[in-house]
XYZ file of C-alpha atoms in Angstrom:
563
model
C 190.045 135.302 195.118
C 189.588 139.799 194.557
C 191.488 139.493 190.519
C 188.398 136.394 190.435
C 185.933 138.770 191.294
C 186.875 141.790 189.057
C 187.075 139.176 186.256
C 183.544 137.856 186.662
C 182.252 141.544 187.484
C 184.098 142.163 183.893
C 182.848 139.142 182.237
C 179.394 139.603 183.890
C 179.180 143.334 181.735
C 179.976 141.783 178.414
C 177.679 138.490 178.664
C 174.808 141.087 179.837
C 175.643 143.563 176.783
C 176.185 140.406 174.301
C 172.534 139.103 175.387
C 170.834 142.361 174.603
C 171.912 142.228 171.212
C 170.993 139.089 170.817
C 167.764 139.471 172.184
C 167.482 142.532 170.292
C 168.135 141.366 166.467
C 166.637 137.659 165.201
C 168.992 138.464 161.673
C 171.267 135.122 160.553
C 174.408 137.569 161.607
C 173.178 137.609 164.962
C 172.177 133.778 165.171
C 175.741 132.921 163.955
C 177.749 135.159 166.709
C 175.100 133.651 169.437
C 176.593 129.967 168.020
C 179.646 131.428 167.993
C 179.972 132.529 171.725
C 178.119 129.441 173.116
C 181.142 127.478 174.464
C 182.569 131.166 176.509
C 179.195 131.469 177.094
C 178.500 128.533 178.937
C 181.687 128.411 180.694
C 180.762 132.060 181.914
C 177.251 130.025 183.136
C 179.882 128.164 185.603
C 181.720 130.483 187.083
C 178.431 132.372 187.659
C 176.981 129.441 189.145
C 180.259 128.934 191.531
C 179.607 132.666 192.641
C 176.405 132.599 193.459
C 175.566 129.362 195.495
C 178.598 130.853 197.790
C 176.272 133.892 198.463
C 173.478 134.930 200.337
C 170.114 136.241 198.207
C 171.188 139.960 199.443
C 174.401 139.592 198.508
C 173.952 138.165 195.184
C 171.565 141.220 194.239
C 173.767 144.079 195.701
C 176.647 142.524 193.515
C 174.471 141.951 190.493
C 171.104 143.860 190.410
C 170.277 142.957 186.953
C 170.981 139.243 187.154
C 167.661 138.220 186.829
C 167.508 139.838 183.701
C 170.626 137.912 182.751
C 169.222 134.666 183.164
C 165.836 135.498 182.177
C 167.506 136.685 178.511
C 169.749 133.111 178.725
C 166.481 130.969 179.389
C 164.244 132.535 175.693
C 167.293 132.054 174.077
C 166.883 129.137 172.211
C 170.164 128.876 171.093
C 171.493 128.650 174.335
C 169.036 126.171 175.590
C 169.931 123.735 172.716
C 173.508 123.565 173.615
C 175.587 121.114 175.404
C 174.775 121.712 179.318
C 173.476 125.120 179.781
C 170.211 124.327 181.021
C 171.343 122.190 183.677
C 173.595 125.514 184.478
C 171.025 127.564 184.036
C 168.065 125.884 186.234
C 171.166 125.705 189.089
C 171.674 129.570 188.812
C 168.098 130.239 189.266
C 167.773 127.960 191.961
C 170.604 129.694 194.013
C 168.084 132.774 193.687
C 164.988 131.322 195.154
C 164.405 132.401 198.659
C 163.578 129.745 200.893
C 162.182 131.388 203.503
C 160.602 134.512 201.481
C 159.397 137.274 204.255
C 156.936 139.456 202.203
C 154.809 138.929 199.179
C 157.791 140.736 196.418
C 160.340 137.473 197.583
C 156.870 134.953 196.954
C 156.483 136.666 193.988
C 160.179 136.221 192.901
C 159.817 133.072 193.617
C 156.776 132.306 191.277
C 158.635 134.270 188.537
C 161.972 131.823 188.991
C 159.214 128.516 189.211
C 158.323 129.536 185.682
C 161.622 130.053 184.180
C 162.703 127.034 185.085
C 159.383 125.660 183.819
C 160.079 126.988 180.485
C 163.349 125.510 180.356
C 161.842 121.984 181.107
C 159.420 122.370 178.611
C 162.032 123.790 176.127
C 163.921 119.987 176.181
C 160.979 118.778 174.394
C 159.151 121.445 171.977
C 160.751 124.202 170.098
C 159.579 127.380 171.474
C 157.511 129.065 167.827
C 155.800 125.801 167.635
C 154.656 125.971 171.417
C 153.695 129.390 170.931
C 151.094 128.411 167.678
C 149.959 126.035 169.805
C 149.122 128.112 172.524
C 148.113 130.747 170.375
C 145.557 128.963 168.563
C 144.030 126.894 172.106
C 143.270 130.656 173.076
C 146.395 130.236 176.454
C 148.616 132.861 177.217
C 152.335 131.475 177.877
C 152.345 132.182 181.771
C 149.417 130.061 181.713
C 150.604 126.996 179.511
C 153.848 126.215 180.664
C 152.858 125.692 184.337
C 150.425 122.953 182.745
C 152.898 121.792 180.649
C 155.303 120.923 183.068
C 152.738 118.956 185.317
C 152.019 116.618 181.824
C 155.358 116.225 181.089
C 156.165 115.542 184.246
C 153.471 112.378 184.405
C 154.002 111.681 181.120
C 157.972 110.797 182.226
C 156.344 109.201 185.331
C 154.076 107.290 183.435
C 157.024 105.781 180.665
C 159.259 104.619 183.674
C 156.219 102.857 185.316
C 155.829 100.910 182.221
C 159.361 100.167 181.733
C 159.547 98.998 185.040
C 156.507 96.819 185.122
C 157.456 95.786 181.273
C 161.156 95.234 182.145
C 161.680 92.366 179.400
C 160.154 94.081 176.446
C 163.665 95.741 175.539
C 162.063 97.705 172.555
C 160.042 99.696 174.819
C 162.846 100.241 177.041
C 163.992 103.240 178.534
C 167.882 103.909 178.041
C 169.932 104.275 180.831
C 171.701 107.137 179.798
C 168.510 108.693 179.501
C 167.255 107.832 182.799
C 170.686 109.306 184.685
C 169.928 112.180 182.499
C 166.566 112.769 183.733
C 167.682 112.237 187.433
C 170.233 114.085 186.783
C 168.154 117.865 185.478
C 166.096 116.695 188.697
C 168.586 117.563 190.946
C 168.029 120.991 191.773
C 164.373 120.576 191.318
C 163.344 117.971 193.279
C 161.670 120.596 195.778
C 159.390 121.232 193.675
C 155.832 120.167 194.306
C 154.695 119.755 190.131
C 158.136 117.063 189.876
C 157.226 115.072 192.954
C 156.116 112.126 190.414
C 158.818 112.025 188.329
C 161.418 111.791 191.317
C 159.240 109.068 193.017
C 158.983 107.118 190.043
C 162.851 107.578 189.451
C 163.255 105.863 192.868
C 161.081 103.381 192.188
C 162.329 102.331 188.470
C 164.922 98.867 187.937
C 166.301 98.672 185.001
C 168.236 95.433 184.612
C 171.618 96.790 184.962
C 174.475 95.890 187.240
C 175.598 99.112 188.261
C 173.109 102.273 189.793
C 171.787 104.298 187.073
C 170.439 107.591 188.649
C 173.054 110.081 189.446
C 174.678 109.941 193.147
C 173.892 113.493 193.775
C 169.919 112.737 192.666
C 170.135 110.712 196.254
C 171.525 113.003 198.283
C 169.177 116.282 196.857
C 166.076 113.464 197.583
C 167.362 112.721 200.762
C 168.078 116.151 201.810
C 164.940 117.288 200.967
C 162.889 114.677 202.672
C 164.771 114.906 205.843
C 164.000 118.681 205.699
C 160.226 118.192 204.943
C 160.083 119.903 201.957
C 159.260 117.275 199.513
C 156.586 114.024 200.723
C 156.969 110.929 199.459
C 155.286 107.537 200.099
C 157.054 104.497 201.978
C 157.653 102.902 199.595
C 159.908 105.484 197.669
C 161.668 106.111 200.411
C 162.730 102.016 201.060
C 163.802 102.280 197.642
C 166.094 105.786 197.937
C 167.651 104.293 201.608
C 167.644 100.784 199.740
C 169.610 101.853 196.500
C 171.668 104.088 198.500
C 173.313 103.578 201.949
C 174.692 107.108 202.767
C 171.268 108.288 202.746
C 169.766 105.896 204.936
C 173.258 106.569 207.537
C 172.574 110.126 207.052
C 168.231 110.053 208.163
C 169.526 108.238 211.089
C 172.546 110.132 211.833
C 169.607 113.366 211.408
C 167.105 111.010 213.911
C 169.787 111.018 216.527
C 170.572 114.926 216.569
C 166.854 115.663 216.582
C 166.926 113.214 219.777
C 170.041 114.898 221.721
C 169.104 118.203 220.544
C 165.341 118.513 221.759
C 165.550 119.456 225.370
C 162.732 117.250 227.945
C 162.415 113.973 225.896
C 159.851 112.164 227.127
C 158.845 109.027 225.241
C 155.601 109.782 223.917
C 157.521 113.154 222.243
C 160.866 110.314 221.150
C 157.912 107.978 219.757
C 156.797 110.849 217.489
C 160.292 112.001 216.321
C 160.430 108.466 215.436
C 157.767 107.670 213.666
C 157.885 110.998 212.047
C 161.000 109.992 210.497
C 159.904 107.089 208.668
C 162.678 104.838 209.903
C 161.076 102.328 211.130
C 158.165 101.847 208.462
C 161.011 101.625 206.328
C 162.877 99.133 208.509
C 159.884 96.401 207.491
C 162.619 95.244 204.962
C 165.108 93.734 206.697
C 167.727 95.129 205.012
C 166.841 98.669 206.010
C 166.311 97.126 210.111
C 170.219 96.021 210.410
C 171.632 98.650 209.205
C 169.563 100.804 211.542
C 169.790 98.585 214.176
C 174.092 98.063 214.114
C 173.855 102.058 214.552
C 171.975 101.649 217.428
C 174.205 98.981 218.735
C 177.063 100.776 217.853
C 175.397 104.017 219.919
C 174.520 101.879 222.870
C 178.540 100.299 222.915
C 179.602 104.041 222.578
C 177.837 105.263 225.791
C 178.214 101.839 227.665
C 174.204 101.273 227.560
C 173.271 104.669 228.443
C 169.276 104.403 230.530
C 168.306 107.006 227.324
C 169.781 105.090 224.594
C 168.090 102.304 225.655
C 164.656 103.759 226.006
C 165.159 105.178 222.402
C 166.145 101.440 221.886
C 162.593 100.243 223.145
C 160.804 103.038 221.998
C 162.036 102.317 217.751
C 161.106 98.412 218.526
C 157.948 99.239 219.557
C 157.241 101.778 216.518
C 158.808 98.624 214.550
C 156.259 96.226 215.736
C 153.159 98.522 214.633
C 154.594 98.775 211.638
C 154.772 95.452 210.673
C 151.389 94.445 212.335
C 149.943 97.071 210.084
C 151.930 95.924 207.238
C 151.224 92.931 207.032
C 149.435 90.420 209.897
C 152.020 87.866 208.809
C 155.527 88.159 208.454
C 156.606 88.538 204.459
C 160.380 87.581 206.246
C 160.585 84.990 208.899
C 162.592 87.125 211.977
C 165.700 85.303 211.461
C 166.164 88.064 208.914
C 166.359 90.612 210.796
C 168.052 89.447 213.995
C 170.002 86.957 212.510
C 172.588 86.452 215.743
C 169.813 85.835 218.056
C 167.452 82.890 219.039
C 164.028 82.310 216.909
C 162.551 81.078 219.474
C 163.430 83.997 221.842
C 162.528 86.393 219.209
C 158.798 84.734 218.506
C 158.634 85.204 222.408
C 159.829 88.905 223.109
C 157.362 89.467 220.323
C 154.384 88.858 221.906
C 153.851 91.908 224.316
C 151.232 91.050 226.735
C 148.836 94.152 225.689
C 145.376 92.797 226.533
C 147.348 89.730 228.911
C 146.226 90.751 233.034
C 149.205 91.420 235.223
C 148.445 88.552 237.439
C 149.118 86.508 234.016
C 152.554 88.248 233.014
C 154.319 85.265 235.208
C 154.780 82.632 233.331
C 155.864 84.136 229.911
C 158.779 85.820 232.282
C 159.285 82.452 233.135
C 159.678 81.087 229.739
C 161.752 84.247 228.551
C 164.195 83.720 231.650
C 164.318 79.899 230.853
C 165.393 80.696 226.716
C 168.126 83.112 227.630
C 169.529 81.436 230.510
C 170.390 78.525 228.507
C 171.638 80.590 225.524
C 173.858 82.601 227.962
C 175.225 79.516 230.120
C 174.963 76.947 227.452
C 178.483 77.102 225.827
C 177.090 75.011 222.807
C 174.738 77.467 221.763
C 177.261 79.425 220.560
C 175.284 79.490 216.727
C 172.810 82.237 218.717
C 175.820 84.930 219.034
C 176.484 84.259 222.878
C 175.446 86.692 226.108
C 175.955 89.905 224.076
C 173.795 88.895 221.234
C 171.230 88.159 223.495
C 171.310 91.099 225.589
C 170.963 93.016 222.761
C 167.728 91.160 221.367
C 166.510 91.532 225.141
C 166.521 95.081 225.794
C 164.712 95.923 222.548
C 161.773 94.623 224.458
C 162.779 96.103 227.839
C 159.531 96.160 228.919
C 159.422 92.665 230.114
C 162.281 93.940 232.401
C 160.201 96.670 234.271
C 157.257 93.504 233.875
C 159.381 91.665 235.922
C 160.498 94.223 238.623
C 156.593 94.910 239.420
C 156.087 91.307 239.289
C 158.632 90.620 241.902
C 157.471 93.430 244.352
C 153.632 92.751 243.822
C 154.242 88.646 245.010
C 154.374 87.632 249.088
C 155.926 84.251 247.764
C 159.342 83.900 247.740
C 161.264 85.856 244.388
C 161.228 83.453 241.828
C 165.052 82.343 240.514
C 163.949 83.085 237.309
C 162.408 86.328 237.959
C 165.622 87.229 239.219
C 167.893 85.792 237.099
C 166.421 87.695 233.985
C 166.919 91.390 235.654
C 170.609 90.398 237.317
C 171.326 89.974 233.693
C 169.705 92.710 232.119
C 171.234 95.240 234.367
C 174.687 93.584 234.568
C 175.137 91.129 231.084
C 178.779 90.859 231.015
C 178.843 88.978 234.547
C 179.751 85.455 234.952
C 177.395 83.048 236.443
C 179.302 83.157 239.949
C 178.520 86.857 240.175
C 175.401 86.725 238.320
C 174.382 84.171 241.854
C 175.532 86.903 244.147
C 173.522 89.572 242.738
C 170.541 86.946 242.849
C 171.218 86.320 246.550
C 171.656 90.056 247.129
C 168.412 91.070 245.040
C 166.346 88.431 247.185
C 167.370 89.323 250.468
C 166.492 93.388 249.536
C 162.831 92.000 248.135
C 162.486 90.340 251.910
C 163.118 94.191 253.264
C 160.711 95.443 250.922
C 157.815 92.963 252.139
C 158.626 93.349 255.469
C 158.481 97.448 255.133
C 155.386 96.804 253.285
C 153.402 95.143 256.105
C 154.176 98.244 258.611
C 151.767 101.063 259.367
C 154.376 103.397 258.938
C 157.568 104.217 256.504
C 159.631 106.427 256.411
C 161.972 107.103 253.998
C 165.643 106.554 256.320
C 164.103 102.837 256.103
C 163.684 102.378 252.966
C 167.084 103.013 251.496
C 168.653 101.196 254.438
C 166.734 97.831 253.396
C 168.736 98.184 250.296
C 171.846 97.493 252.840
C 170.160 94.532 254.755
C 171.103 91.438 254.431
C 174.546 91.710 252.670
C 177.911 91.864 254.229
C 179.369 95.209 254.215
C 182.415 94.248 251.766
C 181.019 93.491 248.262
C 178.967 96.754 247.567
C 175.773 96.604 246.039
C 174.688 94.736 243.330
C 173.817 96.179 240.403
C 173.039 99.869 241.982
C 170.358 100.551 238.834
C 168.622 97.700 239.717
C 168.118 98.532 243.450
C 167.262 102.178 242.496
C 164.626 100.427 239.851
C 163.007 98.101 242.777
C 163.091 101.078 245.391
C 161.424 103.282 242.304
C 158.811 100.666 241.879
C 157.935 100.633 245.642
C 157.598 104.432 245.850
C 154.620 103.998 243.335
C 153.107 100.128 243.874
C 153.292 99.867 247.281
C 150.042 102.661 248.716
C 152.393 103.146 252.418
C 155.423 104.258 249.700
C 153.545 107.237 248.118
C 153.705 109.460 251.293
C 157.381 109.198 251.444
C 158.276 109.150 248.189
C 159.098 112.298 247.950
C 161.307 112.167 250.493
C 163.168 109.232 249.756
C 163.478 110.325 246.253
C 165.538 113.786 247.175
C 167.644 111.201 249.142
C 168.306 109.095 246.487
C 168.984 111.840 243.711
C 172.329 113.272 244.647
C 173.484 113.583 241.638
C 172.211 114.790 238.370
C 173.245 111.643 237.249
C 170.502 109.784 239.544
C 168.426 112.535 239.320
C 167.828 111.592 235.131
C 168.047 108.542 235.701
C 164.770 108.782 238.190
C 163.048 111.502 235.716
C 163.407 108.716 232.945
C 162.195 105.725 235.617
C 159.241 107.272 235.706
C 158.888 108.566 232.021
C 159.055 104.975 231.030
C 156.657 104.168 233.505
C 154.069 106.398 232.604
C 154.553 105.556 228.854
C 154.762 101.458 229.355
C 151.019 101.764 231.460
C 149.421 103.867 228.857
C 150.498 101.340 226.516
C 149.724 98.304 228.208
C 146.297 99.839 229.860
C 147.294 99.661 233.387
C 144.992 101.443 235.808
C 147.306 102.629 238.637
C 145.139 104.876 240.560
C 146.716 107.346 242.645
C 150.446 105.798 241.646
C 149.940 107.303 238.285
C 148.687 110.813 239.650
C 152.357 110.696 242.099
C 154.334 110.019 238.907
C 153.201 112.740 236.967
C 153.582 115.299 239.695
C 157.060 113.498 240.763
C 158.381 113.632 237.411
C 157.400 117.376 236.680
C 159.141 118.561 239.830
C 162.025 116.460 239.342
C 162.336 118.697 235.983
C 161.643 121.869 237.522
C 164.551 120.898 239.809
C 166.878 120.169 236.888
C 166.330 123.522 235.313
C 167.066 125.659 238.489
C 170.287 123.960 238.535
C 171.457 124.912 234.851
């Protein structure tokens, strides 16, 4: 490595001298000497690029203080620009010098100067230097004014040509050659973050020829996707859809990028998760079934890997809400059938779950909940319905619309009648989908007993935290253990918020319940989800909403103190 560094420094001095000679003289002998050395000079540029991309800006300036002069002289030499891949390598070298976060005006000026050199290289692809000089001189423009405008015009011209080819693909005489499209995408790799190049990037992504294989350069997809994820480029949804459909690794990386963002961010309330998800453009792009199914499959793996962690479930539900909103915004009538989005689930069940009762009064929730329960139960317990994918696929579809389960809990606690079997079954399935029919029936009996105890407590003049927690153990034998602890905690927490007498003992009860960090985070998640859902459905809960916000704030403070 040390020897390579010495060799590069030696070569650097040699070629700096050569460029100075070539720059000062325009004799026939000088031109011949230039052409004779072009292959070796291009190889030197390759070595230079490999070295530059491994260094930060300060190291580059320290090792090669005259690097700007060397590259500038190369950019203004028409023989170098005309030779093989020298233009592309020069652009790559220049991009290495761009300071992504300029700290002062000098660094910003340097960035502008580098971009002007890149503009010059691009303009040289089509025009002879002397012709450009005479033309601009006749118009009264200096090159410094002309080249940025030339770049914009050239980009717009190429973008227009690509769109015309896309719309008039059957005209083989006017069709752009595949090799030219490939070359354009290759040239754009180091330039995708330049605002002036965005129309060309968009046109390349949308362009479809008649070739059986992908003609765009793979590195082009990578560069565009990375720039989009880092917010260095702005593209319409149609172009992003084309990017992710044509390059699966980019879609997978975009989904993983969202996951990483959600994991690394502290105190992720659902409103913030919703902002992250919408900002990712994934829900909008997921209106195309192929993209939705890939993203949904990644959510499936996340659920399986985390054993159905509440945080992952909540994220799936928020993503689904954003997806449904995007679907409704794009077109009131579905372009694709629901079967294309949920191929392993019952279409009739998917249709019912989609009809979330945003404007329906709480008193009318029972009927759709009963219908959902009946459909699910028939699929899960009827062995002849194997075509619907079995219990897991039905549960996976149901958790996308998990708000229905929360509504079922509230319906059970707000009613003084005998708990409906349909709602009990729905909750037993939601919280423990792997149970068999016998286990699920036992859970329903035990939950019904707990609901009876809670109903009796709600009629008391005064309540205590101890009485409420004891209610969770009433009516059950000592042997079996609690029927789905998470479901019981959800019933108790909903009772605290929805029953007036529960407000006074909410803090004491939660203090007794939250004896582990895991349960504390579960309670935080419940409060956040409840506030989020009430807000979306326009539910007014005087006193309960304020209490939930206060409890949420206090629990967050407790978690911070433990850290």
